[in-house]
Amino acid sequence: MKVGLIGSGFMGKTHSFGFATASRVFDLPVEFEMELLADINMEQAETARKALGFRRATDNWRDIIEDPTIDVVDITAPNALHKKMALAAIAAGKHVYCEKPLAPLAIDALELADAAEEAGVKTQVGFNYLMNPMFRLARDMIQSGQLGYIYSYRGVHAEDYMANPESPWTFRHDPAGGGALADLGSHALATAEFLLGKITRVMGDCKTVIPERQDSIGAARSVEVDDVAHAFVEFETGTTGSIEANWVASGRTMQHEFEVYGSRGSLHFSQERFNELHYYRVDDDSNRRGFRRIEAGPDHPPYGEFCVAPGHQIGFNDLKAIEIKGFADAIAGREPEPFNFRAGHRIQSLVEAIQKSSRENAWIET
Ligand code: NAD
């Protein structure tokens, strides 16, 4: 299957590593060939083509859509472009892998999900943290009842890349689909539903704390999107919890974190040490109680595909390889899509429910 990649920044590179690693680590049902890479100008596209191992480069993403030999369109361009690129790819009958957030608005994400299902193409949205073997373990422990009844949940995604007021206005500040909640909170929401099931209502509070930034040519731009968002959430099971999205959390570079408190035990996870899951057992003798550190190893699939030795650790780019393995299985009809456009729409609608709740100062059903 020939891949056309749109965008070669942070995620373009990560996706390229993911395709390369997936084909070496897993027994994939399809073979991916890195065919055509598009970026905004020829110089950038050609440099990335060479570095990332693509055959051809272009400065026009529509070349990928119009090329009948391309089977998979991989979109890692800024958020506001996802919709038109994905719709064009679907109309051309191609499978689509798109970064999150799927589209600026939930209504756009819904249009994309409907279009993909109607066209019968396979889709995947980049919620890579869910691919962590320790997430599967955590979900298994919750679902098997090992933690008992889940009393409460805490989910955070905090980083500090917008903490400096001098850092410029970017596509992440675009009122159409920008903000910490959409950018980072989307991951925290996906994790919460992955672990505990459907969130049924939310009460949000979204704040802009740096109201103005300069754009790339030095012009002042007002910031309308949130820098910090908090939400109370309630799950279908009745469990309640909280979600925080924060991109001004000085000192935090990757605090994608959750805590699950149950009647028989608790779990704590942080992406800052993502090859570990911390487990507390209520039934331990009182003088031996404490969180134990479970280290990722071959007993936590698919860790063993990467490394035969426990504790040697997998990395961020490997999560993309696992995501791509799931997408390949879906394309081959072996498995359902791990996180398709319908699932991407669900997350976008939760983001909007929290934003609406913050504006209206009221609980919103999701
Ligand atoms: P980036 O700025 O590093 O890269 C974006 C790339 O798209 C650049 O190379 C840019 O030149 C290119 N581009 C812009 N307009 C284009 C056009 N019209 N045609 C072709 N190329 C174009 O941004 P990034 O951090 O890689 O973010 C890209 C997407 O990935 C965003 O949607 C973001 O939310 C998502 N993202 C996801 C994760 C994750 O963990 N899943 C992490 C970071 C970013």
Tab-separated table of C-alpha atoms and ligand atoms in Angstrom:
chain	number	residue	atom	x	y	z
A	1	MET	CA	0.000	0.000	0.000
A	2	LYS	CA	1.435	3.317	-1.047
A	3	VAL	CA	1.319	6.066	1.582
A	4	GLY	CA	1.004	9.792	0.885
A	5	LEU	CA	2.005	11.929	3.873
A	6	ILE	CA	0.757	15.516	4.217
A	7	GLY	CA	2.913	17.594	6.575
A	8	SER	CA	6.417	16.766	7.752
A	9	GLY	CA	6.712	18.536	11.105
A	10	PHE	CA	6.680	16.912	14.543
A	11	MET	CA	3.944	14.417	13.732
A	12	GLY	CA	5.010	13.842	10.115
A	13	LYS	CA	8.319	12.565	11.416
A	14	THR	CA	6.684	10.474	14.137
A	15	HIS	CA	4.294	8.873	11.627
A	16	SER	CA	7.184	8.084	9.293
A	17	PHE	CA	9.065	6.383	12.134
A	18	GLY	CA	5.837	4.572	12.995
A	19	PHE	CA	5.410	3.139	9.485
A	20	ALA	CA	9.073	2.114	9.318
A	21	THR	CA	9.036	0.486	12.763
A	22	ALA	CA	5.654	-1.226	12.310
A	23	SER	CA	6.831	-3.011	9.179
A	24	ARG	CA	9.910	-4.347	10.993
A	25	VAL	CA	8.381	-5.177	14.360
A	26	PHE	CA	5.012	-6.645	13.388
A	27	ASP	CA	3.883	-9.230	10.888
A	28	LEU	CA	1.720	-6.710	9.026
A	29	PRO	CA	-1.028	-7.970	6.712
A	30	VAL	CA	-0.178	-5.191	4.237
A	31	GLU	CA	3.132	-3.740	3.136
A	32	PHE	CA	3.397	0.047	3.345
A	33	GLU	CA	5.570	1.965	0.887
A	34	MET	CA	6.478	5.555	1.641
A	35	GLU	CA	5.593	7.027	-1.737
A	36	LEU	CA	4.786	10.739	-1.772
A	37	LEU	CA	5.321	13.516	0.791
A	38	ALA	CA	3.681	16.945	0.628
A	39	ASP	CA	4.607	20.105	2.494
A	40	ILE	CA	4.088	23.815	1.917
A	41	ASN	CA	7.067	24.399	-0.354
A	42	MET	CA	9.363	22.238	-2.450
A	43	GLU	CA	12.454	22.874	-0.342
A	44	GLN	CA	10.773	21.722	2.868
A	45	ALA	CA	9.114	18.768	1.120
A	46	GLU	CA	12.324	17.626	-0.570
A	47	THR	CA	14.389	17.878	2.638
A	48	ALA	CA	11.779	15.841	4.512
A	49	ARG	CA	11.458	13.349	1.650
A	50	LYS	CA	15.128	12.518	1.909
A	51	ALA	CA	15.188	12.409	5.711
A	52	LEU	CA	12.023	10.355	6.107
A	53	GLY	CA	12.545	7.930	3.235
A	54	PHE	CA	9.794	8.847	0.742
A	55	ARG	CA	10.196	8.259	-3.009
A	56	ARG	CA	8.718	11.543	-4.221
A	57	ALA	CA	7.950	15.035	-2.878
A	58	THR	CA	5.461	17.733	-3.781
A	59	ASP	CA	4.475	21.221	-2.605
A	60	ASN	CA	0.798	20.527	-3.363
A	61	TRP	CA	-1.090	18.083	-1.117
A	62	ARG	CA	-3.722	17.627	-3.843
A	63	ASP	CA	-1.108	15.708	-5.862
A	64	ILE	CA	-1.468	12.959	-3.248
A	65	ILE	CA	-5.236	12.911	-3.591
A	66	GLU	CA	-5.124	12.866	-7.388
A	67	ASP	CA	-2.476	10.150	-7.603
A	68	PRO	CA	-4.321	6.887	-8.332
A	69	THR	CA	-1.430	4.806	-7.001
A	70	ILE	CA	-1.757	6.204	-3.450
A	71	ASP	CA	-3.815	3.941	-1.163
A	72	VAL	CA	-3.417	5.656	2.231
A	73	VAL	CA	-3.468	9.400	2.922
A	74	ASP	CA	-1.762	10.350	6.177
A	75	ILE	CA	-2.641	13.850	7.413
A	76	THR	CA	-0.294	15.548	9.894
A	77	ALA	CA	-0.985	19.127	8.797
A	78	PRO	CA	-2.458	21.802	11.129
A	79	ASN	CA	-5.935	21.139	12.552
A	80	ALA	CA	-7.890	23.583	10.401
A	81	LEU	CA	-6.787	21.723	7.228
A	82	HIS	CA	-7.775	18.216	8.360
A	83	LYS	CA	-11.373	18.418	7.152
A	84	LYS	CA	-10.791	19.442	3.570
A	85	MET	CA	-7.835	17.097	3.175
A	86	ALA	CA	-9.655	14.103	4.680
A	87	LEU	CA	-12.849	14.738	2.710
A	88	ALA	CA	-10.866	14.920	-0.521
A	89	ALA	CA	-9.019	11.692	0.339
A	90	ILE	CA	-12.254	9.877	1.172
A	91	ALA	CA	-13.865	11.091	-2.064
A	92	ALA	CA	-10.884	9.631	-3.920
A	93	GLY	CA	-11.523	6.268	-2.202
A	94	LYS	CA	-8.374	6.277	-0.073
A	95	HIS	CA	-7.917	5.062	3.498
A	96	VAL	CA	-7.226	7.997	5.825
A	97	TYR	CA	-5.016	8.313	8.873
A	98	CYS	CA	-5.464	11.756	10.439
A	99	GLU	CA	-3.985	13.443	13.452
A	100	LYS	CA	-6.161	14.664	16.283
A	101	PRO	CA	-8.230	16.724	16.707
A	102	LEU	CA	-9.997	15.185	13.718
A	103	ALA	CA	-11.642	18.494	12.757
A	104	PRO	CA	-12.124	21.924	14.321
A	105	LEU	CA	-15.797	21.291	15.117
A	106	ALA	CA	-17.712	18.166	16.082
A	107	ILE	CA	-20.129	18.769	13.213
A	108	ASP	CA	-17.179	18.601	10.788
A	109	ALA	CA	-15.868	15.436	12.443
A	110	LEU	CA	-19.340	13.904	12.073
A	111	GLU	CA	-19.378	14.759	8.363
A	112	LEU	CA	-16.000	13.046	8.016
A	113	ALA	CA	-17.110	9.908	9.887
A	114	ASP	CA	-20.283	9.657	7.780
A	115	ALA	CA	-18.384	10.207	4.525
A	116	ALA	CA	-15.765	7.553	5.374
A	117	GLU	CA	-18.370	4.950	6.314
A	118	GLU	CA	-20.381	5.680	3.178
A	119	ALA	CA	-17.262	5.361	1.008
A	120	GLY	CA	-16.194	2.166	2.807
A	121	VAL	CA	-12.670	3.395	3.492
A	122	LYS	CA	-10.821	2.675	6.747
A	123	THR	CA	-9.895	5.524	9.050
A	124	GLN	CA	-7.643	6.128	12.023
A	125	VAL	CA	-7.196	9.146	14.315
A	126	GLY	CA	-3.914	9.709	16.166
A	127	PHE	CA	-4.793	8.925	19.771
A	128	ASN	CA	-1.475	7.162	20.250
A	129	TYR	CA	-1.394	7.173	24.071
A	130	LEU	CA	-4.187	4.575	24.028
A	131	MET	CA	-1.797	2.186	22.285
A	132	ASN	CA	0.419	1.904	25.362
A	133	PRO	CA	0.578	-1.727	26.575
A	134	MET	CA	0.145	-0.431	30.152
A	135	PHE	CA	-3.201	1.134	29.176
A	136	ARG	CA	-4.436	-2.280	28.082
A	137	LEU	CA	-3.287	-3.731	31.368
A	138	ALA	CA	-5.019	-0.958	33.311
A	139	ARG	CA	-8.256	-1.480	31.379
A	140	ASP	CA	-8.092	-5.250	31.891
A	141	MET	CA	-7.608	-4.762	35.624
A	142	ILE	CA	-10.571	-2.371	35.802
A	143	GLN	CA	-12.856	-4.509	33.622
A	144	SER	CA	-12.015	-7.768	35.397
A	145	GLY	CA	-13.065	-6.239	38.709
A	146	GLN	CA	-9.583	-6.374	40.221
A	147	LEU	CA	-9.996	-2.816	41.503
A	148	GLY	CA	-13.540	-3.469	42.736
A	149	TYR	CA	-16.105	-0.726	42.314
A	150	ILE	CA	-14.476	2.386	40.860
A	151	TYR	CA	-15.052	5.229	43.287
A	152	SER	CA	-13.409	8.045	41.340
A	153	TYR	CA	-11.162	9.069	38.437
A	154	ARG	CA	-8.597	11.792	37.817
A	155	GLY	CA	-7.227	12.514	34.336
A	156	VAL	CA	-4.693	15.175	33.397
A	157	HIS	CA	-2.857	16.222	30.289
A	158	ALA	CA	-0.508	19.072	31.179
A	159	GLU	CA	2.482	20.460	29.293
A	160	ASP	CA	4.240	23.815	29.320
A	161	TYR	CA	4.872	24.672	25.658
A	162	MET	CA	2.547	27.737	25.866
A	163	ALA	CA	3.638	28.894	29.337
A	164	ASN	CA	5.908	31.621	27.973
A	165	PRO	CA	3.766	34.666	26.985
A	166	GLU	CA	6.433	35.432	24.339
A	167	SER	CA	5.837	32.152	22.531
A	168	PRO	CA	3.968	33.009	19.333
A	169	TRP	CA	0.373	32.647	18.212
A	170	THR	CA	0.176	29.371	16.241
A	171	PHE	CA	-2.419	27.203	14.568
A	172	ARG	CA	-3.075	25.789	18.038
A	173	HIS	CA	-4.598	29.215	18.970
A	174	ASP	CA	-6.963	29.263	16.001
A	175	PRO	CA	-10.489	29.708	17.408
A	176	ALA	CA	-11.522	27.008	14.934
A	177	GLY	CA	-10.440	23.919	16.822
A	178	GLY	CA	-7.633	25.350	18.938
A	179	GLY	CA	-7.047	25.557	22.678
A	180	ALA	CA	-5.546	23.369	25.380
A	181	LEU	CA	-8.736	21.352	25.774
A	182	ALA	CA	-8.895	20.390	22.089
A	183	ASP	CA	-5.142	19.928	21.776
A	184	LEU	CA	-4.346	18.086	25.017
A	185	GLY	CA	-7.657	17.538	26.783
A	186	SER	CA	-8.785	15.446	23.804
A	187	HIS	CA	-6.126	12.892	24.824
A	188	ALA	CA	-7.238	12.980	28.468
A	189	LEU	CA	-10.869	12.440	27.431
A	190	ALA	CA	-9.962	9.559	25.110
A	191	THR	CA	-8.023	7.916	27.952
A	192	ALA	CA	-10.889	8.383	30.413
A	193	GLU	CA	-13.423	6.723	28.090
A	194	PHE	CA	-10.919	3.996	27.117
A	195	LEU	CA	-10.567	3.041	30.784
A	196	LEU	CA	-13.995	3.642	32.289
A	197	GLY	CA	-16.463	3.804	29.383
A	198	LYS	CA	-18.837	6.509	28.303
A	199	ILE	CA	-18.850	9.937	29.958
A	200	THR	CA	-22.490	10.946	30.269
A	201	ARG	CA	-22.252	14.510	31.585
A	202	VAL	CA	-19.676	17.229	32.070
A	203	MET	CA	-19.272	20.503	33.940
A	204	GLY	CA	-16.463	22.555	32.468
A	205	ASP	CA	-14.405	25.624	33.230
A	206	CYS	CA	-12.199	26.918	30.403
A	207	LYS	CA	-9.860	29.880	30.961
A	208	THR	CA	-7.571	31.985	28.798
A	209	VAL	CA	-4.674	33.143	30.976
A	210	ILE	CA	-2.445	34.734	28.303
A	211	PRO	CA	-4.911	36.896	26.351
A	212	GLU	CA	-2.568	38.175	23.633
A	213	ARG	CA	0.358	36.753	21.648
A	214	GLN	CA	2.349	37.891	18.652
A	215	ASP	CA	2.073	35.997	15.404
A	216	SER	CA	5.050	35.027	13.213
A	217	ILE	CA	5.318	38.525	11.693
A	218	GLY	CA	5.125	40.282	15.072
A	219	ALA	CA	1.489	41.413	14.899
A	220	ALA	CA	-0.517	41.244	18.141
A	221	ARG	CA	-3.260	38.616	18.056
A	222	SER	CA	-5.847	38.182	20.761
A	223	VAL	CA	-6.197	34.670	22.122
A	224	GLU	CA	-9.763	33.428	22.363
A	225	VAL	CA	-9.102	29.784	23.134
A	226	ASP	CA	-8.485	28.224	26.555
A	227	ASP	CA	-5.017	27.816	28.079
A	228	VAL	CA	-6.356	25.840	31.038
A	229	ALA	CA	-9.523	23.740	31.175
A	230	HIS	CA	-10.988	21.726	34.024
A	231	ALA	CA	-14.047	19.542	33.919
A	232	PHE	CA	-15.992	17.431	36.347
A	233	VAL	CA	-17.178	14.318	34.536
A	234	GLU	CA	-19.648	11.551	35.290
A	235	PHE	CA	-19.413	8.132	33.637
A	236	GLU	CA	-22.295	5.854	32.646
A	237	THR	CA	-21.310	3.601	35.564
A	238	GLY	CA	-22.020	6.434	38.025
A	239	THR	CA	-18.324	6.979	38.784
A	240	THR	CA	-17.378	10.640	38.882
A	241	GLY	CA	-14.058	12.297	38.230
A	242	SER	CA	-12.156	15.203	36.809
A	243	ILE	CA	-10.200	16.073	33.683
A	244	GLU	CA	-7.581	18.807	33.344
A	245	ALA	CA	-6.060	20.156	30.140
A	246	ASN	CA	-3.255	22.642	30.603
A	247	TRP	CA	-0.574	23.938	28.227
A	248	VAL	CA	0.853	26.549	30.629
A	249	ALA	CA	1.890	24.049	33.327
A	250	SER	CA	5.487	25.258	33.796
A	251	GLY	CA	7.833	22.350	34.340
A	252	ARG	CA	5.453	19.724	32.968
A	253	THR	CA	6.504	18.372	29.584
A	254	MET	CA	4.328	15.287	29.295
A	255	GLN	CA	1.974	14.858	32.222
A	256	HIS	CA	-0.548	12.598	30.572
A	257	GLU	CA	-1.650	11.061	33.808
A	258	PHE	CA	-4.520	9.136	35.327
A	259	GLU	CA	-5.517	7.846	38.724
A	260	VAL	CA	-8.291	5.321	39.241
A	261	TYR	CA	-9.494	4.678	42.783
A	262	GLY	CA	-11.482	1.499	43.420
A	263	SER	CA	-12.881	-0.322	46.442
A	264	ARG	CA	-10.228	-3.083	46.125
A	265	GLY	CA	-7.325	-1.166	44.639
A	266	SER	CA	-6.040	1.848	42.760
A	267	LEU	CA	-3.937	2.623	39.685
A	268	HIS	CA	-1.658	5.507	38.852
A	269	PHE	CA	-0.031	6.142	35.469
A	270	SER	CA	2.049	8.982	34.048
A	271	GLN	CA	3.295	9.295	30.477
A	272	GLU	CA	6.451	10.842	31.979
A	273	ARG	CA	7.327	7.253	33.009
A	274	PHE	CA	5.147	5.434	30.573
A	275	ASN	CA	6.681	1.992	30.829
A	276	GLU	CA	5.251	1.689	34.341
A	277	LEU	CA	1.860	1.218	35.947
A	278	HIS	CA	1.504	1.768	39.692
A	279	TYR	CA	-0.935	-0.532	41.476
A	280	TYR	CA	-2.168	-0.340	45.067
A	281	ARG	CA	-3.946	-3.334	46.609
A	282	VAL	CA	-6.326	-2.731	49.494
A	283	ASP	CA	-6.013	-6.394	50.619
A	284	ASP	CA	-2.264	-6.215	51.294
A	285	ASP	CA	-1.256	-6.501	54.946
A	286	SER	CA	-1.536	-3.073	56.505
A	287	ASN	CA	2.194	-2.941	57.273
A	288	ARG	CA	3.065	-3.731	53.615
A	289	ARG	CA	0.631	-1.491	51.779
A	290	GLY	CA	1.876	0.878	49.109
A	291	PHE	CA	1.863	1.414	45.350
A	292	ARG	CA	3.844	-1.295	43.545
A	293	ARG	CA	5.551	-0.444	40.265
A	294	ILE	CA	4.685	-2.820	37.419
A	295	GLU	CA	7.336	-2.529	34.711
A	296	ALA	CA	6.359	-3.049	31.067
A	297	GLY	CA	7.666	-6.274	29.562
A	298	PRO	CA	6.809	-9.049	27.107
A	299	ASP	CA	3.838	-10.052	29.312
A	300	HIS	CA	2.204	-6.773	28.258
A	301	PRO	CA	1.429	-7.129	24.532
A	302	PRO	CA	2.666	-5.915	22.170
A	303	TYR	CA	5.794	-4.888	24.147
A	304	GLY	CA	7.406	-8.269	23.364
A	305	GLU	CA	7.315	-7.530	19.621
A	306	PHE	CA	9.704	-4.633	20.252
A	307	CYS	CA	11.983	-6.188	22.844
A	308	VAL	CA	12.363	-9.606	24.450
A	309	ALA	CA	13.616	-8.173	27.732
A	310	PRO	CA	11.332	-6.598	30.346
A	311	GLY	CA	12.148	-3.156	31.717
A	312	HIS	CA	14.143	-2.092	28.655
A	313	GLN	CA	11.279	0.223	27.629
A	314	ILE	CA	9.548	1.281	24.441
A	315	GLY	CA	9.279	4.932	23.312
A	316	PHE	CA	6.780	7.522	22.078
A	317	ASN	CA	7.378	6.750	18.390
A	318	ASP	CA	6.692	3.067	19.106
A	319	LEU	CA	3.144	3.969	20.154
A	320	LYS	CA	2.646	5.210	16.587
A	321	ALA	CA	3.947	1.872	15.285
A	322	ILE	CA	1.331	0.070	17.411
A	323	GLU	CA	-1.335	2.474	16.119
A	324	ILE	CA	-0.263	1.718	12.536
A	325	LYS	CA	-0.357	-2.035	13.201
A	326	GLY	CA	-4.005	-1.639	14.278
A	327	PHE	CA	-4.779	0.427	11.196
A	328	ALA	CA	-3.121	-2.174	8.936
A	329	ASP	CA	-5.216	-4.950	10.513
A	330	ALA	CA	-8.334	-2.866	9.904
A	331	ILE	CA	-7.396	-2.200	6.266
A	332	ALA	CA	-6.896	-5.947	5.776
A	333	GLY	CA	-10.275	-6.646	7.421
A	334	ARG	CA	-8.656	-8.584	10.295
A	335	GLU	CA	-9.812	-6.314	13.138
A	336	PRO	CA	-12.082	-3.297	13.652
A	337	GLU	CA	-10.355	0.070	13.369
A	338	PRO	CA	-8.693	0.872	16.729
A	339	PHE	CA	-9.805	4.532	16.778
A	340	ASN	CA	-11.716	5.528	13.667
A	341	PHE	CA	-13.288	8.813	12.578
A	342	ARG	CA	-16.511	7.930	14.465
A	343	ALA	CA	-14.434	7.663	17.669
A	344	GLY	CA	-12.653	10.914	16.729
A	345	HIS	CA	-16.035	12.610	16.439
A	346	ARG	CA	-16.999	11.348	19.891
A	347	ILE	CA	-13.948	13.026	21.460
A	348	GLN	CA	-14.591	16.264	19.578
A	349	SER	CA	-18.171	16.311	20.847
A	350	LEU	CA	-16.938	15.859	24.440
A	351	VAL	CA	-14.547	18.800	23.948
A	352	GLU	CA	-17.421	20.938	22.728
A	353	ALA	CA	-19.688	19.828	25.572
A	354	ILE	CA	-17.067	21.014	28.092
A	355	GLN	CA	-16.644	24.323	26.234
A	356	LYS	CA	-20.418	24.823	26.160
A	357	SER	CA	-20.723	23.936	29.830
A	358	SER	CA	-18.064	26.524	30.667
A	359	ARG	CA	-19.894	29.215	28.681
A	360	GLU	CA	-23.285	28.363	30.153
A	361	ASN	CA	-22.053	27.539	33.652
A	362	ALA	CA	-24.146	24.370	33.665
A	363	TRP	CA	-23.827	20.579	33.483
A	364	ILE	CA	-24.154	19.311	29.900
A	365	GLU	CA	-25.270	15.789	28.927
A	366	THR	CA	-22.988	14.224	26.344
B	1	NAD	P1	4.016	21.048	12.924
B	1	NAD	O1	3.827	22.500	12.785
B	1	NAD	O2	5.288	20.526	13.542
B	1	NAD	O3	3.873	20.331	11.505
B	1	NAD	C1	2.843	20.660	10.606
B	1	NAD	C2	3.389	20.410	9.198
B	1	NAD	O4	2.327	20.624	8.260
B	1	NAD	C3	4.534	21.360	8.826
B	1	NAD	O5	5.557	20.629	8.201
B	1	NAD	C4	3.851	22.333	7.876
B	1	NAD	O6	4.735	22.960	6.969
B	1	NAD	C5	2.867	21.402	7.195
B	1	NAD	N1	1.775	22.078	6.484
B	1	NAD	C6	1.106	23.187	6.838
B	1	NAD	N2	0.213	23.515	5.890
B	1	NAD	C7	0.332	22.576	4.917
B	1	NAD	C8	-0.294	22.386	3.652
B	1	NAD	N3	-1.247	23.227	3.214
B	1	NAD	N4	0.078	21.345	2.893
B	1	NAD	C9	1.054	20.483	3.323
B	1	NAD	N5	1.687	20.635	4.497
B	1	NAD	C10	1.320	21.662	5.296
B	1	NAD	O7	2.740	20.526	13.723
B	1	NAD	P2	2.597	19.138	14.508
B	1	NAD	O8	2.979	19.345	15.930
B	1	NAD	O9	3.220	18.042	13.727
B	1	NAD	O10	0.986	18.994	14.491
B	1	NAD	C11	0.330	18.540	13.355
B	1	NAD	C12	-0.940	17.811	13.777
B	1	NAD	O11	-0.575	16.735	14.648
B	1	NAD	C13	-1.918	18.685	14.571
B	1	NAD	O12	-3.222	18.354	14.171
B	1	NAD	C14	-1.676	18.296	16.024
B	1	NAD	O13	-2.827	18.429	16.839
B	1	NAD	C15	-1.281	16.832	15.883
B	1	NAD	N6	-0.401	16.350	16.967
B	1	NAD	C16	-0.680	15.159	17.553
B	1	NAD	C17	0.122	14.655	18.552
B	1	NAD	C18	-0.183	13.315	19.162
B	1	NAD	O14	0.414	12.932	20.157
B	1	NAD	N7	-1.084	12.545	18.574
B	1	NAD	C19	1.241	15.387	18.977
B	1	NAD	C20	1.526	16.621	18.341
B	1	NAD	C21	0.700	17.089	17.338
